[in-house]
PDB file of C-alpha atoms in Angstrom:
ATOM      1  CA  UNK A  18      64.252 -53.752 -15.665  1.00  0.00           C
ATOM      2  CA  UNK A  19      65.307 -57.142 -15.456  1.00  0.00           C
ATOM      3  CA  UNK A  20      65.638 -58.689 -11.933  1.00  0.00           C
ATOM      4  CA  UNK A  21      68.608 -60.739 -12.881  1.00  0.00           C
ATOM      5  CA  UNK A  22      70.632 -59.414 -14.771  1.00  0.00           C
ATOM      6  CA  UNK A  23      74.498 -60.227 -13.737  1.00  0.00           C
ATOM      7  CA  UNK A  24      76.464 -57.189 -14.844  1.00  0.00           C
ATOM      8  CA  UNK A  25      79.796 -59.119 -14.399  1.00  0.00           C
ATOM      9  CA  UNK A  26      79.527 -60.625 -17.652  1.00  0.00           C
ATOM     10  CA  UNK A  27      78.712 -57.652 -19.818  1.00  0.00           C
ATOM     11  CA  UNK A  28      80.480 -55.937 -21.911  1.00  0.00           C
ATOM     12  CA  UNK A  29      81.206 -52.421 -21.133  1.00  0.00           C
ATOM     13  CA  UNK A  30      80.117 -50.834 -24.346  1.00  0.00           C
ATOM     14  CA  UNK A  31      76.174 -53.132 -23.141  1.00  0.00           C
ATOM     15  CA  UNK A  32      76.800 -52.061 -19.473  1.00  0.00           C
ATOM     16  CA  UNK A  33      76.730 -48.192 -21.399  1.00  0.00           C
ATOM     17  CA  UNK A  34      73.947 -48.879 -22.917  1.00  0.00           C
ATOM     18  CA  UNK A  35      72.395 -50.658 -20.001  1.00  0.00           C
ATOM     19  CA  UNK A  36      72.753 -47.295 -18.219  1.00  0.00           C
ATOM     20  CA  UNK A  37      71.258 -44.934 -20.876  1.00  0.00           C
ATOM     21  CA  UNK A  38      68.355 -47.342 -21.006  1.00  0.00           C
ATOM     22  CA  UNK A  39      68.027 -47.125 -17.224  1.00  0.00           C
ATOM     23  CA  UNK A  40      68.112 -43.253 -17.256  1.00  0.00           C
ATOM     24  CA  UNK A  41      66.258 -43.223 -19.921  1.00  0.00           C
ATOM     25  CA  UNK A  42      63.741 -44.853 -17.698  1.00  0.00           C
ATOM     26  CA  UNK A  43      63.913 -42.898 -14.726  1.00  0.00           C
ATOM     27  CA  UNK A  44      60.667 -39.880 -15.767  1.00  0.00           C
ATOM     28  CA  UNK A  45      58.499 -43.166 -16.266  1.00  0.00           C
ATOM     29  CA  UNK A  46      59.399 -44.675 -13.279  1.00  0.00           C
ATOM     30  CA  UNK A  47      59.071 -41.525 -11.331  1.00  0.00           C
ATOM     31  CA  UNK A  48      55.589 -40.863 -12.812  1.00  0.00           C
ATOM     32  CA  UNK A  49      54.627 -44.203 -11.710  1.00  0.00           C
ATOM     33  CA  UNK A  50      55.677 -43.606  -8.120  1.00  0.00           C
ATOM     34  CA  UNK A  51      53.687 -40.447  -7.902  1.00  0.00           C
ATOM     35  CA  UNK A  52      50.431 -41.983  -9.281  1.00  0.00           C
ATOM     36  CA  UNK A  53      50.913 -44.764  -7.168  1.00  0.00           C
ATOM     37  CA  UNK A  54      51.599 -42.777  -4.288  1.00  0.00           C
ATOM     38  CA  UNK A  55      48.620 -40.120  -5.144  1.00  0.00           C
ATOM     39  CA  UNK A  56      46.187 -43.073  -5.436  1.00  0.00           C
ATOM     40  CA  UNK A  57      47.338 -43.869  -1.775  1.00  0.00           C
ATOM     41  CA  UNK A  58      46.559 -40.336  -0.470  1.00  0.00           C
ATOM     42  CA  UNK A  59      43.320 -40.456  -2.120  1.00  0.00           C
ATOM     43  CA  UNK A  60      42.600 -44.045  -0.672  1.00  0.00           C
ATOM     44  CA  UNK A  61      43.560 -42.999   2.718  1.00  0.00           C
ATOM     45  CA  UNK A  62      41.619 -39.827   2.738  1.00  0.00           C
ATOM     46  CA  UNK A  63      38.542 -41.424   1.100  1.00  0.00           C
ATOM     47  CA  UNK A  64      38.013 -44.195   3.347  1.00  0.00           C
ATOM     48  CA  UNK A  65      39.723 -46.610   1.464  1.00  0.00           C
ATOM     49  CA  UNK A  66      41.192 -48.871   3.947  1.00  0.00           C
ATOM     50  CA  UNK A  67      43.969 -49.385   5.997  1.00  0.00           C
ATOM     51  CA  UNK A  68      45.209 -52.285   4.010  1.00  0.00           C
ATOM     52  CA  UNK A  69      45.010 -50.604   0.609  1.00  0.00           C
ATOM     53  CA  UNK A  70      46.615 -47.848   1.422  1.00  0.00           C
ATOM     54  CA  UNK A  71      49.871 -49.618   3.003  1.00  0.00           C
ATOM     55  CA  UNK A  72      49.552 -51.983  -0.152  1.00  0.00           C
ATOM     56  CA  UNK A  73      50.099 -48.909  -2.426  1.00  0.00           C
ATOM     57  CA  UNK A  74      52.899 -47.513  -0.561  1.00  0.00           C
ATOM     58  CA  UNK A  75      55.054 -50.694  -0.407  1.00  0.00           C
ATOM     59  CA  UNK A  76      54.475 -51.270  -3.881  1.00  0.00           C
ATOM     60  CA  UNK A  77      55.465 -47.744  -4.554  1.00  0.00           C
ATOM     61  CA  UNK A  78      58.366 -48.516  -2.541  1.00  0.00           C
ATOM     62  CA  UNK A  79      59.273 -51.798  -4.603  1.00  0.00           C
ATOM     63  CA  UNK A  80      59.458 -50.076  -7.422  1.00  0.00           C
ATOM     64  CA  UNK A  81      61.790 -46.687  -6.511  1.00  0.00           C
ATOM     65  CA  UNK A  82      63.605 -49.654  -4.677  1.00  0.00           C
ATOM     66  CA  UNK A  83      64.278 -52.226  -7.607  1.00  0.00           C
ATOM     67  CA  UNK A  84      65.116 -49.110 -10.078  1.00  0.00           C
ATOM     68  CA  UNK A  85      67.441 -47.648  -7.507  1.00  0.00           C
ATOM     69  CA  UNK A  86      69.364 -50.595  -7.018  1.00  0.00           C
ATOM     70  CA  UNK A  87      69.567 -51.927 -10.911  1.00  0.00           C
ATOM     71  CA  UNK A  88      71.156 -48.316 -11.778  1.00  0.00           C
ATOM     72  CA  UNK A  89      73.516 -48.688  -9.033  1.00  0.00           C
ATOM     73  CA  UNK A  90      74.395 -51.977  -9.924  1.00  0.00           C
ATOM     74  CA  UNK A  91      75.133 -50.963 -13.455  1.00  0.00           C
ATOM     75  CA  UNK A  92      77.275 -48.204 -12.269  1.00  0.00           C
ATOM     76  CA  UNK A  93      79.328 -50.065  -9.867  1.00  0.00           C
ATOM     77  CA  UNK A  94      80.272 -52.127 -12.377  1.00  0.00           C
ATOM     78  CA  UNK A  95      81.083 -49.949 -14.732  1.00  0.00           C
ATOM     79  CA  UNK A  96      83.354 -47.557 -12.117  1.00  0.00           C
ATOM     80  CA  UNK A  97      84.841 -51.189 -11.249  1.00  0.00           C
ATOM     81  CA  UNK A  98      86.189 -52.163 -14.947  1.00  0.00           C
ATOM     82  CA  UNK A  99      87.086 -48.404 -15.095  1.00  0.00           C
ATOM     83  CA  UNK A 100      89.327 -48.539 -12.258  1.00  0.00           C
ATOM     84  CA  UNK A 101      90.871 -51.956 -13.512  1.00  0.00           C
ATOM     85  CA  UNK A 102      92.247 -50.399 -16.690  1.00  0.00           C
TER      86      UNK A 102
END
């Protein structure tokens, strides 16, 4: 998941494939998330601190974030040259 990546100037036949690879990444991402977010619970319930707790959530966060918005980047685009045609 690059961070910028300007969709503009793909191709649509790589903004396709830029989509299957992001799907194809959405079970790892969402297993990350959950571990992340289970270390959190354990942290907070364990006496782990305040600080690492919050830490793990808005990393957690981040991440669901960043993916979220890189998918619908690539399929904005893609409805965009879609619409064009």
């Amino acid at each position: 998941m690059s961070l910028n990546k300007d969709y503009t100037k793909m191709t649509l036949d790589e903004l396709v494939s830029e989509e299957t690879k992001l799907k194809s990444q959405k079970i790892i991402i969402a297993l990350l998330v959950g571990f992340i977010v289970g270390i959190a619970i354990w942290s907070a319930s364990h006496k782990g601190g305040f600080i690492l707790t919050v830490g793990l959530l808005i990393s957690a966060l981040f991440i669901g974030s960043r993916y979220s918005k890189n998918l619908e980047g690539v399929r904005t685009e893609i409805s965009r040259r879609n619409t064009i045609r």
